[in-house]
CSV table of C-alpha atoms in Angstrom, one decimal:
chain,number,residue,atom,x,y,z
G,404,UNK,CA,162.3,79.0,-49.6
G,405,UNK,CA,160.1,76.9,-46.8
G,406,UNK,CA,161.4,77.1,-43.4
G,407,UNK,CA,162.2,73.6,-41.5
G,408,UNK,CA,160.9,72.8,-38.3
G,409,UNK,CA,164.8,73.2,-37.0
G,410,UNK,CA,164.7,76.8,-38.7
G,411,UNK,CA,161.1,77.6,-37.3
G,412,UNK,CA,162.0,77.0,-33.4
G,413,UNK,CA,165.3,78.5,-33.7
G,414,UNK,CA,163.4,81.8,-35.2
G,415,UNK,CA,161.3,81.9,-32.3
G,416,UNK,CA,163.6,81.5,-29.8
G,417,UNK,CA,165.7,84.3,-31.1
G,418,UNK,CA,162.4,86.6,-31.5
G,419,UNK,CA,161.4,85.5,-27.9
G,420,UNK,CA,164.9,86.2,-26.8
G,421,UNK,CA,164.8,89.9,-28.4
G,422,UNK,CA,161.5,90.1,-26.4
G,423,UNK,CA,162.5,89.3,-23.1
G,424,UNK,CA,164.9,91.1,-20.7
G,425,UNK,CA,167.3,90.2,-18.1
G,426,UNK,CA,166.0,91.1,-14.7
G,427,UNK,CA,169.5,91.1,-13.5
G,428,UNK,CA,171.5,93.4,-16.5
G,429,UNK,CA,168.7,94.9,-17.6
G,430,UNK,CA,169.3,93.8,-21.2
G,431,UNK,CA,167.5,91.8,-23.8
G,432,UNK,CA,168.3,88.2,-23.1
G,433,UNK,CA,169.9,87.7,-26.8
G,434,UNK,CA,172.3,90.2,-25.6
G,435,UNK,CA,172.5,89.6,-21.6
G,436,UNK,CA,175.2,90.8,-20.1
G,437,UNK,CA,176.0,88.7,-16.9
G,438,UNK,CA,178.2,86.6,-18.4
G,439,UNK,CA,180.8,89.1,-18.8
G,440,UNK,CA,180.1,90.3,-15.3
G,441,UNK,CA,182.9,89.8,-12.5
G,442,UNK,CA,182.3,91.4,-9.1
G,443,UNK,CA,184.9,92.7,-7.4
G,444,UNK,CA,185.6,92.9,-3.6
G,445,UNK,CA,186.8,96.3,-2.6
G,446,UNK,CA,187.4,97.9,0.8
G,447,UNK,CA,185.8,101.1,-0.5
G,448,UNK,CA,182.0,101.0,-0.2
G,449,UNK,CA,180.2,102.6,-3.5
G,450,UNK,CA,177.3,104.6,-3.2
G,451,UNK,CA,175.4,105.3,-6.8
G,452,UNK,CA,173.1,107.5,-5.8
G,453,UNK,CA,171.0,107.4,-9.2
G,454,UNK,CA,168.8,109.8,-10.4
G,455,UNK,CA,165.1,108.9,-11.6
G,456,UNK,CA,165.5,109.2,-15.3
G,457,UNK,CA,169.1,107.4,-15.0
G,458,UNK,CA,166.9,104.4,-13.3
G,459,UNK,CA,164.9,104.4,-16.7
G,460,UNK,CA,167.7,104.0,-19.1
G,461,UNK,CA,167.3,100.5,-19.3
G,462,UNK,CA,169.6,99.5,-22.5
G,463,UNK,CA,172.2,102.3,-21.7
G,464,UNK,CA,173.1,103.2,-18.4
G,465,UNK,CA,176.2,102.4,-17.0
G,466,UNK,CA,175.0,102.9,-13.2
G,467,UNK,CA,173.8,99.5,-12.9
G,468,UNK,CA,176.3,97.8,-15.0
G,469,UNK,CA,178.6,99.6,-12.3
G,470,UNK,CA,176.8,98.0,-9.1
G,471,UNK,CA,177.1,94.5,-10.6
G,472,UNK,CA,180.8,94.9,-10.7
G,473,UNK,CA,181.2,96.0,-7.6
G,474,UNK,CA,180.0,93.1,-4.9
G,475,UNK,CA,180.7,96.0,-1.9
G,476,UNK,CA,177.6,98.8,-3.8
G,477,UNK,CA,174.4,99.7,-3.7
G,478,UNK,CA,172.0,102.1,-5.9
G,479,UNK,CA,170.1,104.4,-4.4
G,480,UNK,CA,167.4,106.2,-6.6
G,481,UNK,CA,166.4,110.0,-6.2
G,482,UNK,CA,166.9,113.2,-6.7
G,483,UNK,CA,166.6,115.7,-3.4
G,484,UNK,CA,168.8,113.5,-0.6
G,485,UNK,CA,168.5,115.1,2.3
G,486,UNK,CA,165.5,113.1,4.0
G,487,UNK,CA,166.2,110.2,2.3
G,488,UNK,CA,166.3,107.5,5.0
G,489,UNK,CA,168.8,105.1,3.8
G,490,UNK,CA,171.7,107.9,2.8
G,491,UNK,CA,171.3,109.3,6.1
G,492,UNK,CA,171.5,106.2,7.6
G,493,UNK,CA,174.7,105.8,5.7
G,494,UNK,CA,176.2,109.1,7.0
G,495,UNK,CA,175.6,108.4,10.8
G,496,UNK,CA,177.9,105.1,10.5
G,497,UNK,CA,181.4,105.8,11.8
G,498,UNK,CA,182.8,104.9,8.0
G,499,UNK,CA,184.1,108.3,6.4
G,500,UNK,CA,182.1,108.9,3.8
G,501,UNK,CA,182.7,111.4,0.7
G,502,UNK,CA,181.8,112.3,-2.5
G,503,UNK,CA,183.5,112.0,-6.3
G,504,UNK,CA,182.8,115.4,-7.5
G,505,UNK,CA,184.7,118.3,-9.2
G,506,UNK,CA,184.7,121.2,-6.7
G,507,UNK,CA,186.1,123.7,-4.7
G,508,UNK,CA,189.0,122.2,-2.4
G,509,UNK,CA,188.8,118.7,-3.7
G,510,UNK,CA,191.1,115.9,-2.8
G,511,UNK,CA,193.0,114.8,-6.0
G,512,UNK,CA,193.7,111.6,-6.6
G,513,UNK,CA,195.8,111.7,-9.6
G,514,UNK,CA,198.1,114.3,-7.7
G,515,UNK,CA,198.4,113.2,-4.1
G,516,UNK,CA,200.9,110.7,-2.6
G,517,UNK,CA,200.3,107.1,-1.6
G,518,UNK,CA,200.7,107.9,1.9
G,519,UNK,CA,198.2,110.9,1.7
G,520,UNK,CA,195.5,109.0,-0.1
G,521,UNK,CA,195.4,106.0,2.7
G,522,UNK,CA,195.0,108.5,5.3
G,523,UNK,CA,192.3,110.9,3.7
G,524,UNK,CA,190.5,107.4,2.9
G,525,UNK,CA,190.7,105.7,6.4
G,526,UNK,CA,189.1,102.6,7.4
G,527,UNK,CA,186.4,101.0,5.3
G,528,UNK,CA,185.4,104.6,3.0
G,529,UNK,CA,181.9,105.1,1.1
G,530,UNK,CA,182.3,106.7,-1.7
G,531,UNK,CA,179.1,108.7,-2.7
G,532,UNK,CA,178.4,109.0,-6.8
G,533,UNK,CA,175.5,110.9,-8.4
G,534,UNK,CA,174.7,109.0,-11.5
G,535,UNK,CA,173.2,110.6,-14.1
G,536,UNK,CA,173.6,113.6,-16.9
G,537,UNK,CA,175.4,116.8,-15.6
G,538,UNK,CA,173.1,119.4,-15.6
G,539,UNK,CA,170.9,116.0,-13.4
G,540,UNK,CA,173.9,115.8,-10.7
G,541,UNK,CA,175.0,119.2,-10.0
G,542,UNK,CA,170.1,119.4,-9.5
G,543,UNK,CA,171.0,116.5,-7.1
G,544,UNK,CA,173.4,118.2,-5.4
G,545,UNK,CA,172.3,121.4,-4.9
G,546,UNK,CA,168.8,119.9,-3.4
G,547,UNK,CA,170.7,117.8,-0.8
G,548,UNK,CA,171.6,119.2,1.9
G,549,UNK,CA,173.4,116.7,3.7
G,550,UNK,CA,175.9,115.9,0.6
G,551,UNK,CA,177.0,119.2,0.5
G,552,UNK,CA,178.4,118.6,3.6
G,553,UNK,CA,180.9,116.0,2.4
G,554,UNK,CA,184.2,116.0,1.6
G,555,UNK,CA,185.0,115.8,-1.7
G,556,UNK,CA,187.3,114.4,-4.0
G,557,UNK,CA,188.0,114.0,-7.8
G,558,UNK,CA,190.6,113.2,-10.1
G,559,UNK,CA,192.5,114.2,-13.3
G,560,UNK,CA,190.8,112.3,-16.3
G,561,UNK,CA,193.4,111.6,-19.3
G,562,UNK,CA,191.5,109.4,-20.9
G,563,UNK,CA,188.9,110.0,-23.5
G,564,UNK,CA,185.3,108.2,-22.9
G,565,UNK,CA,184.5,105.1,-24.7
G,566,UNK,CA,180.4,106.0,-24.4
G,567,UNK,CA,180.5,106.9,-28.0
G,568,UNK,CA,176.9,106.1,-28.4
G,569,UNK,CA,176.4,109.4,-25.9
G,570,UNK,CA,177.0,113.1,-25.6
G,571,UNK,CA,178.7,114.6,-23.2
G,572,UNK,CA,179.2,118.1,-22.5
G,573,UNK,CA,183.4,118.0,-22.4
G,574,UNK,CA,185.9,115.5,-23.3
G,575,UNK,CA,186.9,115.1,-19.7
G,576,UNK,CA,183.3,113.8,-18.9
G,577,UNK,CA,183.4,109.9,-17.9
G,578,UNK,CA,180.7,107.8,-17.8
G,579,UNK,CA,180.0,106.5,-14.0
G,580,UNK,CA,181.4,102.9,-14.1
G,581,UNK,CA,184.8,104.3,-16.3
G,582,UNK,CA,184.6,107.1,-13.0
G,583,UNK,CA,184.6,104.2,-10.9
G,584,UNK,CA,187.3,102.4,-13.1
G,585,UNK,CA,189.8,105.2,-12.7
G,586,UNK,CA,189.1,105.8,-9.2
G,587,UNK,CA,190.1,102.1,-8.4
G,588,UNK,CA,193.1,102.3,-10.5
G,589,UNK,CA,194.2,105.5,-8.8
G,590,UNK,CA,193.4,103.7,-5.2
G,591,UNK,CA,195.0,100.6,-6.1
G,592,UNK,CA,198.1,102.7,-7.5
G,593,UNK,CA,198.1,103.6,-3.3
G,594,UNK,CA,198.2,100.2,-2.6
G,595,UNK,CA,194.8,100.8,-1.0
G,596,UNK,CA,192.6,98.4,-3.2
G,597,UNK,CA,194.1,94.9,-4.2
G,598,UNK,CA,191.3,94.1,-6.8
G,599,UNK,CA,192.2,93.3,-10.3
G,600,UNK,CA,190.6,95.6,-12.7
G,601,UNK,CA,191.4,94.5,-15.5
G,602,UNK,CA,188.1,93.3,-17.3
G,603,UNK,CA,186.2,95.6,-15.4
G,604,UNK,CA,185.0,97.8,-18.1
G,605,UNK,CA,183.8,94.5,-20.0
G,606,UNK,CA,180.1,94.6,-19.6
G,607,UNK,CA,180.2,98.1,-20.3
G,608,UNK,CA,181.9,97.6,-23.9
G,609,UNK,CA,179.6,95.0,-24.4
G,610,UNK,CA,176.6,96.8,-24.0
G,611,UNK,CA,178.1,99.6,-26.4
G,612,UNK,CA,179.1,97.6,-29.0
G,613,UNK,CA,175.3,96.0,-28.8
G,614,UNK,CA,173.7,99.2,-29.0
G,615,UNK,CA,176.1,100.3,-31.9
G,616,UNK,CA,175.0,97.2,-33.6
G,617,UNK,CA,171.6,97.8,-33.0
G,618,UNK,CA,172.1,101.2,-34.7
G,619,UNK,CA,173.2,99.6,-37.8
G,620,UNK,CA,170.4,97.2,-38.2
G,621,UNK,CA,167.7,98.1,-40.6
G,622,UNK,CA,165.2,95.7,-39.4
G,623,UNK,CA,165.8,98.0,-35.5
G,624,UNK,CA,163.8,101.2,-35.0
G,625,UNK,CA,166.4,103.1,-34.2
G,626,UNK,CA,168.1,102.2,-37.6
G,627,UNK,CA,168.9,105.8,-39.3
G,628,UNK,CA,169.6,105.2,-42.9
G,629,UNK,CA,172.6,108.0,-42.1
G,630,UNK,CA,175.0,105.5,-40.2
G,631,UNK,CA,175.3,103.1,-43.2
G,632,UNK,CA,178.0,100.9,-42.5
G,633,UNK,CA,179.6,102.5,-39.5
G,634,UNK,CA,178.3,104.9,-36.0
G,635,UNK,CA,179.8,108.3,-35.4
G,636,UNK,CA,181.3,108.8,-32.0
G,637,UNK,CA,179.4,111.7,-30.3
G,638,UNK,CA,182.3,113.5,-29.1
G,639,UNK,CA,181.0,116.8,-30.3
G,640,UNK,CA,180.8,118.7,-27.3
G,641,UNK,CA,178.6,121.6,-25.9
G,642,UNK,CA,179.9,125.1,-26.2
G,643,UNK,CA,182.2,126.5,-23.8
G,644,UNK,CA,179.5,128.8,-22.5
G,645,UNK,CA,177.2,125.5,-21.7
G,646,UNK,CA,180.3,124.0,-20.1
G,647,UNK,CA,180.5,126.8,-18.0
G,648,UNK,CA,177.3,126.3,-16.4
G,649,UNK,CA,177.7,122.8,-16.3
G,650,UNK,CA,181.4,122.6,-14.5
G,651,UNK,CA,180.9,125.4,-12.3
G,652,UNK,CA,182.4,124.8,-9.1
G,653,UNK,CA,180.2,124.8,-5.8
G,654,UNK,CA,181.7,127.2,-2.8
């Protein structure tokens, strides 16, 4: 059947659209993402120190999603920290600074009172976050110095990831903008934070639900002919001995 003129231009817009990216999101255009994006204002600054091959994932990382929700952020891209200019630059303001990571003598969240939380946090806190895989952050880590040095803290995760498009090495695992999510919630439970959370995981599901979709379609090159009609969650985990080496908890 012959194409219209209508039909022709709307065709190339939509292949133009698949072929162009947002500069903002990161996304295709057809699928851009900054309509569903609401920044909130927080009193807590967030840190996403992001490593390189994080900075790559284009279509799937949650790192950037996470700095446009978050008007009071910043990314900051590397791997060894400890002369990096603008972190230390960070550290030498009078803010308290600390860092979300499972460790040795870690401030809870999920377990501490209201009143303990708004004193450990102070005035105006940065919250340092190493975005990228596990076996990536704890390299991150271990290379700088000067986080080492921080205090940390973490929280108890009872909810199970909604990155089903991505392996992680334990249930518990939490993509960086859910982290952020349930760190708000847990501050905001202290009556520390006053944002509204609500649709802050939005942009995130969106993006999810567009890669799933691109998994299903034939016409995509990452189309498998195994998904068929639906995409199974990768919620397989690593062995217990990989975990190991993975969660093992700094001195």
């Amino acid at each position: 059947m012959a194409l219209n003129k209508e039909d022709i231009l709307t065709l190339q817009v939509e292949i133009e659209n698949s072929r162009n990216e947002c500069y903002k999101c990161m996304m295709p255009s057809i699928s851009c993402l900054c309509k569903h994006i609401n920044p909130l204002q927080t009193k807590t600054r967030f840190i996403i120190l992001m490593h390189p091959k994080e900075y790559k994932k284009e279509k799937n990382g949650t790192g950037r999603i996470t700095k446009l929700q978050l008007e009071n952020s910043e990314i900051i891209v590397g791997v060894d920290f400890t002369n990096n200019k603008r972190v230390n630059e960070l550290l030498a303001k009078e803010n308290t600074s600390f860092l979300l990571y499972p460790g040795k003598d870690t401030f809870n969240l999920s377990t501490r009172k209201s009143s303990e939380i708004n004193s450990f946090m102070g005035d105006n806190p940065y919250i340092f976050i190493l975005d990228g895989t596990w076996p990536c952050a704890r390299k991150m880590l271990k290379m700088s110095t000067n986080l080492q040095k921080l205090k940390r803290m973490s929280f108890d995760n009872n909810i199970k990831s909604e990155f089903t498009i991505k392996q992680q090495p334990a249930s518990l695992c939490l993509s960086t903008i859910e982290s952020v999510y349930t760190v708000l919630n847990l501050l905001k439970a202290a009556d520390f934070e006053q944002c509204e959370t609500k649709g802050f995981l939005v942009p995130f599901q969106k993006m999810v639900a567009y890669q799933i979709k691109c998994m299903l379609n034939q016409d995509n090159k990452n189309y498998s002919s195994d998904t068929k009609t639906e995409v199974t969650p990768k919620n397989l985990y690593k062995k217990k001995t990989e975990r190991n080496i993975v969660f093992e908890q700094e001195s």
